[in-house]
Amino acid sequence: MVVEGRAPDPREARSAAEFIALLRVLKDASGLTFRELTLRADAVGDVLPRSTIANMLGRTSVPREELLAAFVRACGCGPTEIEDWLGVRKELAVHGQRAATAQAAEDEGGTEEEAEEVPGASAEESPEPPAGPPPARRRPRTFLVAAVSLLAPAAAAVTVALLVRDEQPGPTPVAGPVAGRTVQIRSVHSGLCLSEKRGTDSGRIHQVPCDEETIPAFSLKPLGDDVWRIVTDHPDFGPGCTGIWDGMREAGALMQDQECGKRGDAEAFWIEPQGHPVKGYRIRPAHTHLCVGAKAGSGKPDAEMVQMGCDGVDRGSLFSFDPVASDAAGG
């Protein structure tokens, strides 16, 4: 069982991507932080570093067997549930995807054996039918074709309804840090993304609409447990690092992109999940342990990003690390 929510069933996964999505659901349902999962794993002799968990949940391929077992065990799954997860993982690792279950095959027109029949086979190639009426559950394929044709308009209507529902405003999913992947760093409060202003060399970071061009390109490099460097690639100035201006320790100091290595610990950040399930991630400069956020908690475009006190309100200081589409497609 899972501590705070119902555990998802891994047998619902038909692909590696669906399997990873269910692992994220399991983690959120457990109500446990990366740190808590690591401690639970340590207590039973498993090795489960926090950075490894984050990397696993950000991938599009199934994890190693021992990593998966340690993770689902730490989430609170019992022996039977662990075997279910490992069994589905093995199928996906071998075949790449999973076929429909036997029950699903029956629902579509018969048993799995019946689904193997070849349309158009001659009577001489088919076994002699038994005497008497055919079994009630066996349905002619012509009936199935007609049924599918009748159901198609209804299915299309359901699809349209789902698309319309998905277009309604709703909370955008939150993504955690993953090593090496290009991301947009989005403020959960404002829905805006971190960026510099094109054509300036100050390196000041502010927030802009995410559908605008955001520069530089941000990615994350792990430095230790929950400690990351925010690496940048500016189209005009090249590689760099995000940090706090001149390594200043005062609240209100600006966030700035600059060459790496000039600000020491002011270029390292604790990135910590907040809430159960996770509502966003705090970015905390390692040299002060303050929090990064929009100046005065602003939700408006062009507000500068500064370090501020972590007062528990989290207004403007929770972020999501959204994979850039072209980078995410590459894996």
C-alpha positions as a printed NumPy array, in Angstrom:
array([[  0.   ,   0.   ,   0.   ],
       [  0.986,   3.661,  -0.383],
       [  1.031,   6.079,   2.529],
       [ -1.113,   9.018,   1.343],
       [ -2.876,   7.859,  -1.807],
       [ -3.93 ,   4.86 ,  -3.872],
       [ -1.047,   3.165,  -5.644],
       [ -1.385,   3.118,  -9.452],
       [ -1.51 ,  -0.263, -11.173],
       [  1.622,  -0.752, -13.337],
       [ -0.33 ,  -3.168, -15.549],
       [ -2.12 ,  -0.142, -17.002],
       [  1.117,   0.841, -18.787],
       [  1.405,  -0.097, -22.463],
       [  4.701,   1.715, -23.142],
       [  7.837,   2.875, -21.327],
       [  6.537,   6.465, -21.296],
       [  3.293,   5.371, -19.629],
       [  5.29 ,   3.281, -17.158],
       [  7.412,   6.303, -16.121],
       [  4.275,   8.428, -15.84 ],
       [  2.803,   5.862, -13.423],
       [  6.023,   5.945, -11.376],
       [  5.595,   9.709, -11.019],
       [  1.994,   9.153,  -9.904],
       [  3.236,   6.59 ,  -7.371],
       [  5.779,   9.033,  -5.981],
       [  3.18 ,  11.807,  -5.647],
       [  0.665,   9.404,  -4.073],
       [  3.232,   8.343,  -1.483],
       [  3.495,  11.932,  -0.249],
       [  7.243,  11.461,   0.275],
       [ 10.062,  13.827,  -0.707],
       [ 13.21 ,  12.677,  -2.484],
       [ 15.068,  12.961,   0.818],
       [ 12.463,  10.819,   2.624],
       [ 12.534,   8.169,  -0.104],
       [ 16.332,   7.99 ,   0.174],
       [ 16.152,   7.566,   3.952],
       [ 13.479,   4.84 ,   3.679],
       [ 15.626,   2.978,   1.149],
       [ 18.721,   3.284,   3.351],
       [ 16.789,   1.818,   6.278],
       [ 16.264,  -1.485,   4.409],
       [ 19.695,  -1.622,   2.764],
       [ 18.698,  -0.254,  -0.656],
       [ 20.726,   2.392,  -2.497],
       [ 18.491,   5.181,  -3.807],
       [ 20.201,   8.6  ,  -4.158],
       [ 17.914,  11.589,  -4.596],
       [ 19.537,  12.648,  -7.853],
       [ 19.041,   9.119,  -9.215],
       [ 15.319,   9.289,  -8.421],
       [ 15.012,  12.62 , -10.226],
       [ 16.841,  11.263, -13.285],
       [ 14.708,   8.111, -13.346],
       [ 11.424,  10.051, -13.252],
       [ 12.618,  12.327, -16.051],
       [ 13.602,   9.592, -18.505],
       [ 11.554,   7.947, -21.255],
       [ 12.984,   4.432, -20.833],
       [ 12.351,   1.891, -18.085],
       [ 14.771,   1.986, -15.12 ],
       [ 17.118,  -0.791, -14.024],
       [ 15.44 ,  -3.62 , -12.145],
       [ 17.238,  -3.014,  -8.82 ],
       [ 16.539,   0.743,  -8.983],
       [ 12.858,   0.145,  -9.703],
       [ 12.535,  -2.338,  -6.824],
       [ 14.207,   0.063,  -4.379],
       [ 12.011,   2.965,  -5.505],
       [  8.614,   1.236,  -5.329],
       [  9.579,  -0.384,  -2.011],
       [ 10.484,   3.042,  -0.593],
       [  7.13 ,   4.382,  -1.839],
       [  5.395,   1.815,   0.379],
       [  4.595,  -1.022,  -2.041],
       [  4.444,  -4.572,  -0.658],
       [  6.004,  -7.724,  -2.164],
       [  3.073,  -8.479,  -4.498],
       [  2.962,  -4.946,  -5.825],
       [  6.732,  -4.921,  -6.317],
       [  6.474,  -8.114,  -8.37 ],
       [  3.778,  -6.468, -10.527],
       [  6.047,  -3.488, -11.226],
       [  9.028,  -5.726, -12.009],
       [  6.945,  -7.962, -14.269],
       [  5.649,  -5.064, -16.355],
       [  9.145,  -3.565, -16.506],
       [ 10.537,  -6.845, -17.869],
       [  7.888,  -6.996, -20.607],
       [  8.606,  -3.424, -21.679],
       [ 12.379,  -3.939, -21.586],
       [ 12.116,  -7.011, -23.835],
       [  9.313,  -6.045, -26.21 ],
       [  9.165,  -2.248, -26.033],
       [  5.43 ,  -2.318, -25.466],
       [  2.746,  -4.516, -23.948],
       [ -0.171,  -6.074, -25.79 ],
       [ -3.776,  -5.88 , -24.62 ],
       [ -4.765,  -8.274, -21.83 ],
       [ -6.742, -11.444, -22.464],
       [ -9.85 ,  -9.774, -21.017],
       [ -9.46 ,  -6.871, -23.441],
       [ -9.169,  -9.337, -26.32 ],
       [-12.434, -11.026, -25.275],
       [-14.152,  -7.648, -25.078],
       [-13.094,  -6.95 , -28.667],
       [-14.598, -10.109, -30.059],
       [-13.293, -13.328, -28.543],
       [-10.298, -14.971, -26.904],
       [ -6.681, -14.263, -27.795],
       [ -6.682, -17.439, -29.895],
       [ -9.695, -16.186, -31.879],
       [ -7.923, -12.893, -32.52 ],
       [ -5.223, -14.848, -34.383],
       [ -7.651, -16.125, -37.041],
       [ -6.749, -15.053, -40.595],
       [ -9.582, -13.344, -42.498],
       [-10.386, -15.119, -45.722],
       [ -9.121, -18.605, -44.74 ],
       [-10.798, -21.393, -46.751],
       [-13.137, -23.948, -45.22 ],
       [-10.613, -26.682, -45.948],
       [ -8.   , -24.914, -43.785],
       [-10.387, -24.38 , -40.861],
       [-11.317, -27.028, -38.295],
       [-14.686, -28.771, -38.728],
       [-17.337, -26.842, -36.737],
       [-18.993, -28.807, -33.926],
       [-22.532, -30.083, -34.335],
       [-25.355, -27.904, -33.035],
       [-25.609, -24.151, -32.627],
       [-22.382, -22.157, -32.206],
       [-21.393, -20.956, -28.72 ],
       [-23.236, -17.802, -27.71 ],
       [-20.055, -15.838, -27.036],
       [-18.65 , -16.39 , -30.555],
       [-19.581, -13.529, -32.864],
       [-19.117, -13.418, -36.67 ],
       [-16.474, -11.007, -37.855],
       [-18.995,  -9.29 , -40.13 ],
       [-20.99 ,  -8.429, -37.009],
       [-17.855,  -7.003, -35.409],
       [-17.124,  -4.83 , -38.439],
       [-20.683,  -3.502, -38.395],
       [-20.509,  -2.837, -34.668],
       [-17.248,  -0.923, -35.032],
       [-18.793,   1.152, -37.842],
       [-21.782,   2.02 , -35.669],
       [-19.578,   2.909, -32.707],
       [-17.161,   5.088, -34.691],
       [-19.33 ,   8.27 , -34.641],
       [-19.838,   7.897, -30.892],
       [-16.103,   7.422, -30.368],
       [-15.397,  10.526, -32.438],
       [-17.867,  12.51 , -30.337],
       [-16.15 ,  11.345, -27.143],
       [-12.757,  12.328, -28.578],
       [-14.034,  15.818, -29.426],
       [-15.486,  16.153, -25.915],
       [-12.151,  15.176, -24.359],
       [-10.274,  17.641, -26.547],
       [-12.669,  20.43 , -25.601],
       [-12.272,  19.537, -21.92 ],
       [ -8.471,  19.545, -22.244],
       [ -8.609,  23.032, -23.728],
       [-10.21 ,  24.392, -20.571],
       [ -7.84 ,  26.313, -18.294],
       [ -6.248,  24.168, -15.599],
       [ -3.055,  23.826, -13.612],
       [  0.023,  23.161, -15.72 ],
       [  1.884,  20.042, -14.519],
       [  5.025,  20.688, -12.5  ],
       [  8.337,  19.149, -13.641],
       [ 11.362,  18.564, -11.433],
       [ 15.059,  19.028, -12.203],
       [ 16.703,  16.524, -14.558],
       [ 20.43 ,  16.55 , -15.312],
       [ 21.495,  17.793, -18.736],
       [ 18.059,  18.472, -20.202],
       [ 17.312,  21.901, -21.674],
       [ 14.457,  23.475, -19.745],
       [ 12.403,  26.592, -19.36 ],
       [ 12.312,  27.612, -15.696],
       [  8.683,  28.6  , -15.089],
       [  7.27 ,  30.449, -12.098],
       [  4.291,  28.46 , -10.805],
       [  2.816,  31.666,  -9.363],
       [  2.884,  33.798, -12.512],
       [  3.135,  31.188, -15.276],
       [  6.046,  33.234, -16.684],
       [  9.511,  31.929, -17.579],
       [ 12.998,  33.106, -16.617],
       [ 14.949,  34.966, -19.284],
       [ 17.431,  37.741, -19.978],
       [ 16.591,  40.711, -22.156],
       [ 17.946,  40.292, -25.672],
       [ 20.504,  42.903, -26.66 ],
       [ 21.775,  43.637, -23.144],
       [ 24.905,  42.369, -21.428],
       [ 23.884,  42.84 , -17.78 ],
       [ 22.92 ,  39.169, -17.358],
       [ 19.943,  40.141, -15.149],
       [ 17.239,  37.479, -15.011],
       [ 13.586,  38.482, -15.131],
       [ 10.323,  36.744, -16.098],
       [  8.627,  36.846, -19.501],
       [  5.751,  34.961, -21.189],
       [  6.907,  31.411, -21.853],
       [  5.808,  31.504, -25.492],
       [  8.318,  34.291, -26.184],
       [ 11.96 ,  33.54 , -26.958],
       [ 13.662,  32.88 , -23.624],
       [ 17.434,  33.295, -23.361],
       [ 19.816,  31.881, -22.422],
       [ 19.087,  28.162, -22.759],
       [ 19.001,  26.715, -19.235],
       [ 20.046,  23.217, -18.179],
       [ 20.936,  21.634, -14.846],
       [ 24.149,  20.013, -13.641],
       [ 24.025,  18.019, -10.373],
       [ 26.65 ,  18.971,  -7.79 ],
       [ 25.415,  16.717,  -4.967],
       [ 22.223,  15.69 ,  -3.189],
       [ 19.578,  18.236,  -4.253],
       [ 22.363,  20.73 ,  -5.117],
       [ 22.514,  21.899,  -8.727],
       [ 24.285,  24.355, -10.983],
       [ 22.044,  26.21 , -13.444],
       [ 24.127,  26.078, -16.625],
       [ 23.391,  28.53 , -19.426],
       [ 24.099,  28.842, -23.143],
       [ 23.601,  32.403, -24.381],
       [ 23.244,  32.947, -28.168],
       [ 25.516,  36.018, -28.006],
       [ 27.875,  35.361, -25.074],
       [ 28.155,  31.573, -25.043],
       [ 28.318,  29.215, -22.014],
       [ 27.837,  30.503, -18.498],
       [ 26.218,  29.946, -15.119],
       [ 23.345,  31.554, -13.264],
       [ 24.133,  32.883,  -9.8  ],
       [ 23.522,  35.69 ,  -7.349],
       [ 25.03 ,  39.054,  -8.335],
       [ 28.669,  39.29 ,  -7.131],
       [ 27.947,  36.58 ,  -4.534],
       [ 25.975,  39.073,  -2.438],
       [ 24.333,  37.715,   0.717],
       [ 21.665,  40.366,   1.257],
       [ 17.994,  39.773,   0.507],
       [ 17.075,  41.582,  -2.69 ],
       [ 20.317,  40.728,  -4.509],
       [ 19.643,  40.087,  -8.185],
       [ 19.854,  36.766, -10.004],
       [ 22.351,  37.024, -12.857],
       [ 23.807,  35.013, -15.722],
       [ 27.588,  35.303, -16.026],
       [ 30.737,  33.292, -16.74 ],
       [ 31.098,  30.255, -14.493],
       [ 33.505,  30.264, -11.57 ],
       [ 33.308,  33.91 , -10.49 ],
       [ 30.88 ,  33.621,  -7.561],
       [ 31.701,  30.398,  -5.714],
       [ 28.758,  28.942,  -3.781],
       [ 26.554,  31.721,  -5.156],
       [ 26.441,  29.646,  -8.37 ],
       [ 25.077,  26.552,  -6.578],
       [ 21.422,  26.085,  -5.682],
       [ 19.4  ,  23.748,  -3.502],
       [ 16.345,  22.729,  -5.544],
       [ 13.697,  21.385,  -3.189],
       [ 10.157,  20.082,  -3.861],
       [  7.334,  21.689,  -1.905],
       [  3.898,  20.225,  -1.087],
       [  2.248,  16.795,  -1.295],
       [  1.722,  16.266,  -4.153],
       [  4.489,  18.572,  -5.322],
       [  3.233,  22.095,  -6.11 ],
       [  6.6  ,  23.424,  -7.251],
       [ 10.302,  23.621,  -6.449],
       [ 12.174,  26.193,  -4.383],
       [ 15.509,  27.447,  -5.757],
       [ 17.765,  28.316,  -2.797],
       [ 21.251,  29.82 ,  -3.269],
       [ 23.715,  27.58 ,  -1.417],
       [ 25.717,  30.505,   0.014],
       [ 22.694,  32.038,   1.838],
       [ 19.915,  29.38 ,   1.9  ],
       [ 17.469,  32.165,   0.996],
       [ 14.921,  31.599,  -1.799],
       [ 14.871,  32.868,  -5.386],
       [ 11.659,  34.558,  -6.438],
       [ 10.114,  37.419,  -8.365],
       [ 10.841,  40.803,  -6.764],
       [  8.044,  41.691,  -4.293],
       [  6.268,  38.459,  -5.303],
       [  5.246,  40.058,  -8.596],
       [  3.252,  38.075, -11.126],
       [  3.893,  40.592, -13.909],
       [  6.209,  40.274, -16.933],
       [  9.657,  41.869, -16.647],
       [  9.777,  41.487, -12.837],
       [ 13.385,  40.786, -11.836],
       [ 14.388,  37.632,  -9.992],
       [ 16.065,  38.165,  -6.62 ],
       [ 17.   ,  36.196,  -3.518],
       [ 14.541,  36.688,  -0.674],
       [ 13.501,  35.203,   2.639],
       [ 11.736,  31.834,   2.656],
       [  8.662,  32.805,   4.676],
       [  6.542,  29.756,   3.858],
       [  4.098,  31.654,   1.644],
       [  5.966,  30.694,  -1.552],
       [  4.298,  33.495,  -3.526],
       [  6.453,  33.825,  -6.624],
       [  9.156,  31.467,  -5.332],
       [  8.019,  28.068,  -6.631],
       [  9.236,  26.905, -10.018],
       [  8.852,  24.129, -12.584],
       [ 11.649,  22.916, -14.868],
       [  9.701,  22.344, -18.087],
       [ 11.589,  20.319, -20.729],
       [ 12.029,  22.173, -24.015],
       [ 10.01 ,  20.239, -26.618],
       [ 12.815,  19.542, -29.101],
       [ 15.15 ,  18.421, -26.29 ],
       [ 12.507,  16.236, -24.604],
       [ 11.754,  14.518, -27.907],
       [ 15.381,  13.513, -28.149],
       [ 15.169,  11.639, -24.868]])
